[in-house]
Amino acid sequence: MASQGALHSGYNHTTTRSWQSTNTEITSKNLLYPLFITDEADALEEVSSLPGQYRMGINNLEKIVSPLVKKGLESVLLFGVLSRLNKKISSLFPDLLICCDVCICPYATHGHCGILNEDGSINNAASIKRIAEISLSYAKAGCHVVAPSDMMDNRIAAIKDILHKNGYGGKFPDLPLAIYQVSGEFAMLYHGSKAGAFDLKKIVLECLTSMRRA
């Protein structure tokens, strides 16, 4: 007998199912590791404002990610995504959940997350159209979860519409809810701990627990 209900799209992967658990346990299952990717294949450059984080080329992925996967990492969040990258990382780590940051700002000279009109104002319609196209491109390249970080009005509907029309609807949907700290919050915790204001591990676990509780 066919199901009479529709499951949310987040249930199609074991990791995204665990994200929706009501408990506040912090494990490798509910953490994503950020990967900042550059066009230069052999690049490995520390991000000065994010201690311990690197901009890397596609050829350094295995070296960086492999030890983390062995320790239980199950998902990554890619920034600066190259269309060929998703298939590369999938071939290296076939069980890894791949999430891709979706925004315009990394590729725009003005640094804003939208497309501008000639007078400098935001063209919201053009912006969400482009953001939806980027999302589709990532999905075609093998991304499991698109993660829009822009603030354009109505972009979620545009993304869902273009993905569904092209067969990327998450046929038995889970609805994963993800939270992440922006770079300024990361830097605040890191430098606060260096100044002796608090213990880094304790404050990070407190933040993560509050996120899980929420």
mmCIF file of C-alpha atoms in Angstrom:
data_model
loop_
_atom_site.group_PDB
_atom_site.id
_atom_site.type_symbol
_atom_site.label_atom_id
_atom_site.label_comp_id
_atom_site.label_asym_id
_atom_site.label_seq_id
_atom_site.Cartn_x
_atom_site.Cartn_y
_atom_site.Cartn_z
ATOM 1 C CA MET A 1 0.000 0.000 0.000
ATOM 2 C CA ALA A 2 1.390 3.373 -0.977
ATOM 3 C CA SER A 3 2.190 5.837 1.770
ATOM 4 C CA GLN A 4 -0.512 8.452 2.353
ATOM 5 C CA GLY A 5 1.940 10.998 3.718
ATOM 6 C CA ALA A 6 5.052 12.783 2.532
ATOM 7 C CA LEU A 7 8.228 12.554 4.579
ATOM 8 C CA HIS A 8 10.422 15.609 4.884
ATOM 9 C CA SER A 9 13.520 15.524 2.692
ATOM 10 C CA GLY A 10 16.005 15.290 5.560
ATOM 11 C CA TYR A 11 15.391 11.565 6.155
ATOM 12 C CA ASN A 12 17.278 10.290 3.118
ATOM 13 C CA HIS A 13 20.669 10.115 4.892
ATOM 14 C CA THR A 14 21.588 8.655 8.277
ATOM 15 C CA THR A 15 23.536 11.768 9.270
ATOM 16 C CA THR A 16 20.730 14.228 8.513
ATOM 17 C CA ARG A 17 18.306 11.993 10.406
ATOM 18 C CA SER A 18 20.518 12.193 13.481
ATOM 19 C CA TRP A 19 20.601 16.012 13.179
ATOM 20 C CA GLN A 20 16.908 16.061 14.010
ATOM 21 C CA SER A 21 17.253 14.149 17.255
ATOM 22 C CA THR A 22 15.820 15.938 20.269
ATOM 23 C CA ASN A 23 18.749 15.129 22.550
ATOM 24 C CA THR A 24 21.676 17.473 23.191
ATOM 25 C CA GLU A 25 24.476 14.944 22.821
ATOM 26 C CA ILE A 26 27.521 16.317 20.978
ATOM 27 C CA THR A 27 29.070 13.670 18.734
ATOM 28 C CA SER A 28 30.765 13.477 15.348
ATOM 29 C CA LYS A 29 27.332 12.761 13.852
ATOM 30 C CA ASN A 30 26.073 16.306 14.479
ATOM 31 C CA LEU A 31 29.227 18.245 13.612
ATOM 32 C CA LEU A 32 30.320 19.477 10.188
ATOM 33 C CA TYR A 33 33.923 20.318 9.355
ATOM 34 C CA PRO A 34 34.384 23.456 7.219
ATOM 35 C CA LEU A 35 36.646 23.213 4.177
ATOM 36 C CA PHE A 36 37.718 26.445 2.460
ATOM 37 C CA ILE A 37 38.609 25.644 -1.143
ATOM 38 C CA THR A 38 40.651 27.707 -3.606
ATOM 39 C CA ASP A 39 41.203 27.385 -7.355
ATOM 40 C CA GLU A 40 44.917 26.625 -6.916
ATOM 41 C CA ALA A 41 45.071 22.820 -6.780
ATOM 42 C CA ASP A 42 48.106 22.549 -4.475
ATOM 43 C CA ALA A 43 47.332 25.474 -2.152
ATOM 44 C CA LEU A 44 47.506 25.104 1.645
ATOM 45 C CA GLU A 45 47.370 28.503 3.353
ATOM 46 C CA GLU A 46 46.371 29.164 6.959
ATOM 47 C CA VAL A 47 43.477 31.612 7.388
ATOM 48 C CA SER A 48 44.962 34.250 9.701
ATOM 49 C CA SER A 49 41.598 35.267 11.172
ATOM 50 C CA LEU A 50 40.564 31.639 11.822
ATOM 51 C CA PRO A 51 43.443 29.917 13.658
ATOM 52 C CA GLY A 52 43.859 26.290 12.698
ATOM 53 C CA GLN A 53 41.803 26.632 9.513
ATOM 54 C CA TYR A 54 43.254 26.534 6.005
ATOM 55 C CA ARG A 55 42.416 27.516 2.467
ATOM 56 C CA MET A 56 43.287 24.473 0.436
ATOM 57 C CA GLY A 57 43.420 23.216 -3.101
ATOM 58 C CA ILE A 58 41.741 20.073 -4.318
ATOM 59 C CA ASN A 59 44.999 18.094 -4.138
ATOM 60 C CA ASN A 60 45.261 18.578 -0.360
ATOM 61 C CA LEU A 61 41.778 17.331 0.469
ATOM 62 C CA GLU A 62 42.703 13.748 1.218
ATOM 63 C CA LYS A 63 45.570 14.742 3.526
ATOM 64 C CA ILE A 64 43.338 17.076 5.561
ATOM 65 C CA VAL A 65 40.097 15.109 5.635
ATOM 66 C CA SER A 66 41.281 11.496 5.915
ATOM 67 C CA PRO A 67 42.477 11.704 9.565
ATOM 68 C CA LEU A 68 39.184 13.353 10.548
ATOM 69 C CA VAL A 69 37.086 10.672 8.850
ATOM 70 C CA LYS A 70 39.082 8.026 10.718
ATOM 71 C CA LYS A 71 38.124 9.806 13.955
ATOM 72 C CA GLY A 72 34.437 9.660 13.064
ATOM 73 C CA LEU A 73 33.748 12.742 10.920
ATOM 74 C CA GLU A 74 30.613 12.163 8.835
ATOM 75 C CA SER A 75 29.938 15.499 7.129
ATOM 76 C CA VAL A 76 31.765 18.510 5.695
ATOM 77 C CA LEU A 77 30.695 22.013 4.682
ATOM 78 C CA LEU A 78 32.456 23.279 1.570
ATOM 79 C CA PHE A 79 33.137 26.975 0.974
ATOM 80 C CA GLY A 80 34.390 28.190 -2.392
ATOM 81 C CA VAL A 81 32.948 25.166 -4.135
ATOM 82 C CA LEU A 82 34.322 24.026 -7.490
ATOM 83 C CA SER A 83 31.957 21.980 -9.628
ATOM 84 C CA ARG A 84 34.512 19.178 -9.959
ATOM 85 C CA LEU A 85 35.258 19.137 -6.234
ATOM 86 C CA ASN A 86 32.152 17.314 -5.018
ATOM 87 C CA LYS A 87 32.828 14.286 -7.218
ATOM 88 C CA LYS A 88 36.477 14.279 -6.143
ATOM 89 C CA ILE A 89 35.651 14.222 -2.445
ATOM 90 C CA SER A 90 32.880 11.660 -2.997
ATOM 91 C CA SER A 91 35.323 9.312 -4.691
ATOM 92 C CA LEU A 92 37.770 9.658 -1.790
ATOM 93 C CA PHE A 93 35.136 9.421 0.970
ATOM 94 C CA PRO A 94 31.986 7.778 -0.439
ATOM 95 C CA ASP A 95 30.115 7.774 2.901
ATOM 96 C CA LEU A 96 30.767 11.439 3.705
ATOM 97 C CA LEU A 97 27.776 13.796 3.696
ATOM 98 C CA ILE A 98 28.708 16.789 1.507
ATOM 99 C CA CYS A 99 27.165 20.170 2.293
ATOM 100 C CA CYS A 100 27.920 23.217 0.139
ATOM 101 C CA ASP A 101 27.759 26.860 1.172
ATOM 102 C CA VAL A 102 25.636 28.809 -1.312
ATOM 103 C CA CYS A 103 26.241 32.534 -1.677
ATOM 104 C CA ILE A 104 27.356 35.133 -4.192
ATOM 105 C CA CYS A 105 29.664 37.188 -1.952
ATOM 106 C CA PRO A 106 32.850 35.068 -2.360
ATOM 107 C CA TYR A 107 32.741 35.682 -6.107
ATOM 108 C CA ALA A 108 31.593 39.319 -6.227
ATOM 109 C CA THR A 109 33.962 42.293 -6.275
ATOM 110 C CA HIS A 110 31.657 44.202 -3.912
ATOM 111 C CA GLY A 111 31.537 41.351 -1.368
ATOM 112 C CA HIS A 112 27.758 41.445 -0.956
ATOM 113 C CA CYS A 113 25.580 38.330 -1.049
ATOM 114 C CA GLY A 114 23.339 39.791 -3.759
ATOM 115 C CA ILE A 115 23.503 41.187 -7.284
ATOM 116 C CA LEU A 116 23.491 44.983 -7.409
ATOM 117 C CA ASN A 117 21.619 47.394 -9.652
ATOM 118 C CA GLU A 118 23.549 50.197 -11.343
ATOM 119 C CA ASP A 119 22.670 52.557 -8.482
ATOM 120 C CA GLY A 120 24.132 50.138 -5.913
ATOM 121 C CA SER A 121 20.814 48.847 -4.575
ATOM 122 C CA ILE A 122 20.066 45.128 -4.300
ATOM 123 C CA ASN A 123 18.341 43.399 -7.204
ATOM 124 C CA ASN A 124 16.556 40.730 -5.177
ATOM 125 C CA ALA A 125 14.927 38.947 -8.129
ATOM 126 C CA ALA A 126 18.219 38.560 -10.011
ATOM 127 C CA SER A 127 19.984 37.556 -6.796
ATOM 128 C CA ILE A 128 17.676 34.696 -5.867
ATOM 129 C CA LYS A 129 17.655 33.469 -9.478
ATOM 130 C CA ARG A 130 21.446 33.241 -9.438
ATOM 131 C CA ILE A 131 21.542 31.656 -5.978
ATOM 132 C CA ALA A 132 19.073 29.012 -7.164
ATOM 133 C CA GLU A 133 21.238 28.324 -10.234
ATOM 134 C CA ILE A 134 24.321 27.913 -8.018
ATOM 135 C CA SER A 135 22.417 25.447 -5.829
ATOM 136 C CA LEU A 136 21.422 23.386 -8.862
ATOM 137 C CA SER A 137 25.014 23.357 -10.110
ATOM 138 C CA TYR A 138 26.224 21.995 -6.761
ATOM 139 C CA ALA A 139 23.476 19.367 -6.681
ATOM 140 C CA LYS A 140 24.454 18.183 -10.160
ATOM 141 C CA ALA A 141 28.075 17.929 -9.000
ATOM 142 C CA GLY A 142 27.116 15.588 -6.150
ATOM 143 C CA CYS A 143 26.277 17.845 -3.205
ATOM 144 C CA HIS A 144 23.892 16.254 -0.683
ATOM 145 C CA VAL A 145 22.867 19.429 1.182
ATOM 146 C CA VAL A 146 22.852 23.009 -0.132
ATOM 147 C CA ALA A 147 23.383 25.555 2.645
ATOM 148 C CA PRO A 148 22.417 29.102 1.583
ATOM 149 C CA SER A 149 24.194 31.654 3.781
ATOM 150 C CA ASP A 150 22.954 34.747 1.949
ATOM 151 C CA MET A 151 20.116 36.918 3.257
ATOM 152 C CA MET A 152 18.071 37.405 0.083
ATOM 153 C CA ASP A 153 14.288 37.373 0.536
ATOM 154 C CA ASN A 154 12.512 34.289 -0.873
ATOM 155 C CA ARG A 155 15.648 32.441 -1.886
ATOM 156 C CA ILE A 156 14.609 29.197 -0.139
ATOM 157 C CA ALA A 157 11.485 28.905 -2.300
ATOM 158 C CA ALA A 158 13.544 29.610 -5.436
ATOM 159 C CA ILE A 159 16.142 26.981 -4.478
ATOM 160 C CA LYS A 160 13.516 24.338 -3.707
ATOM 161 C CA ASP A 161 11.665 25.090 -6.934
ATOM 162 C CA ILE A 162 14.692 24.700 -9.202
ATOM 163 C CA LEU A 163 15.904 21.569 -7.399
ATOM 164 C CA HIS A 164 12.490 19.886 -7.547
ATOM 165 C CA LYS A 165 12.047 20.740 -11.234
ATOM 166 C CA ASN A 166 15.390 19.084 -11.983
ATOM 167 C CA GLY A 167 14.761 15.934 -9.967
ATOM 168 C CA TYR A 168 16.663 16.843 -6.803
ATOM 169 C CA GLY A 169 13.728 16.875 -4.430
ATOM 170 C CA GLY A 170 14.939 14.510 -1.707
ATOM 171 C CA LYS A 171 12.309 11.937 -2.527
ATOM 172 C CA PHE A 172 11.718 10.851 1.043
ATOM 173 C CA PRO A 173 12.518 14.115 2.644
ATOM 174 C CA ASP A 174 14.135 14.820 5.931
ATOM 175 C CA LEU A 175 14.129 18.339 7.164
ATOM 176 C CA PRO A 176 17.591 18.810 8.661
ATOM 177 C CA LEU A 177 18.090 21.880 10.777
ATOM 178 C CA ALA A 178 21.690 23.080 10.926
ATOM 179 C CA ILE A 179 23.302 25.887 12.900
ATOM 180 C CA TYR A 180 26.810 27.245 12.579
ATOM 181 C CA GLN A 181 28.810 30.030 14.133
ATOM 182 C CA VAL A 182 30.082 32.703 11.803
ATOM 183 C CA SER A 183 33.797 33.495 11.659
ATOM 184 C CA GLY A 184 33.511 36.396 14.114
ATOM 185 C CA GLU A 185 31.989 34.155 16.782
ATOM 186 C CA PHE A 186 34.681 31.540 16.207
ATOM 187 C CA ALA A 187 37.409 34.173 16.533
ATOM 188 C CA MET A 188 35.794 35.621 19.681
ATOM 189 C CA LEU A 189 35.871 32.249 21.449
ATOM 190 C CA TYR A 190 39.394 31.458 20.296
ATOM 191 C CA HIS A 191 40.958 34.762 21.304
ATOM 192 C CA GLY A 192 38.893 34.962 24.504
ATOM 193 C CA SER A 193 40.358 31.646 25.604
ATOM 194 C CA LYS A 194 43.862 32.811 24.696
ATOM 195 C CA ALA A 195 43.315 35.872 26.914
ATOM 196 C CA GLY A 196 42.346 33.614 29.818
ATOM 197 C CA ALA A 197 38.673 34.609 29.915
ATOM 198 C CA PHE A 198 37.488 30.991 29.749
ATOM 199 C CA ASP A 199 38.540 27.468 28.821
ATOM 200 C CA LEU A 200 38.178 26.924 25.057
ATOM 201 C CA LYS A 201 36.866 23.361 25.216
ATOM 202 C CA LYS A 202 34.300 24.197 27.906
ATOM 203 C CA ILE A 203 32.953 27.263 26.107
ATOM 204 C CA VAL A 204 32.766 25.455 22.753
ATOM 205 C CA LEU A 205 30.846 22.553 24.295
ATOM 206 C CA GLU A 206 28.524 25.013 26.050
ATOM 207 C CA CYS A 207 27.788 26.744 22.725
ATOM 208 C CA LEU A 208 27.247 23.462 20.891
ATOM 209 C CA THR A 209 24.958 22.148 23.622
ATOM 210 C CA SER A 210 22.842 25.309 23.477
ATOM 211 C CA MET A 211 22.580 24.918 19.698
ATOM 212 C CA ARG A 212 21.454 21.313 20.054
ATOM 213 C CA ARG A 213 18.952 22.267 22.742
ATOM 214 C CA ALA A 214 17.501 25.002 20.516
#
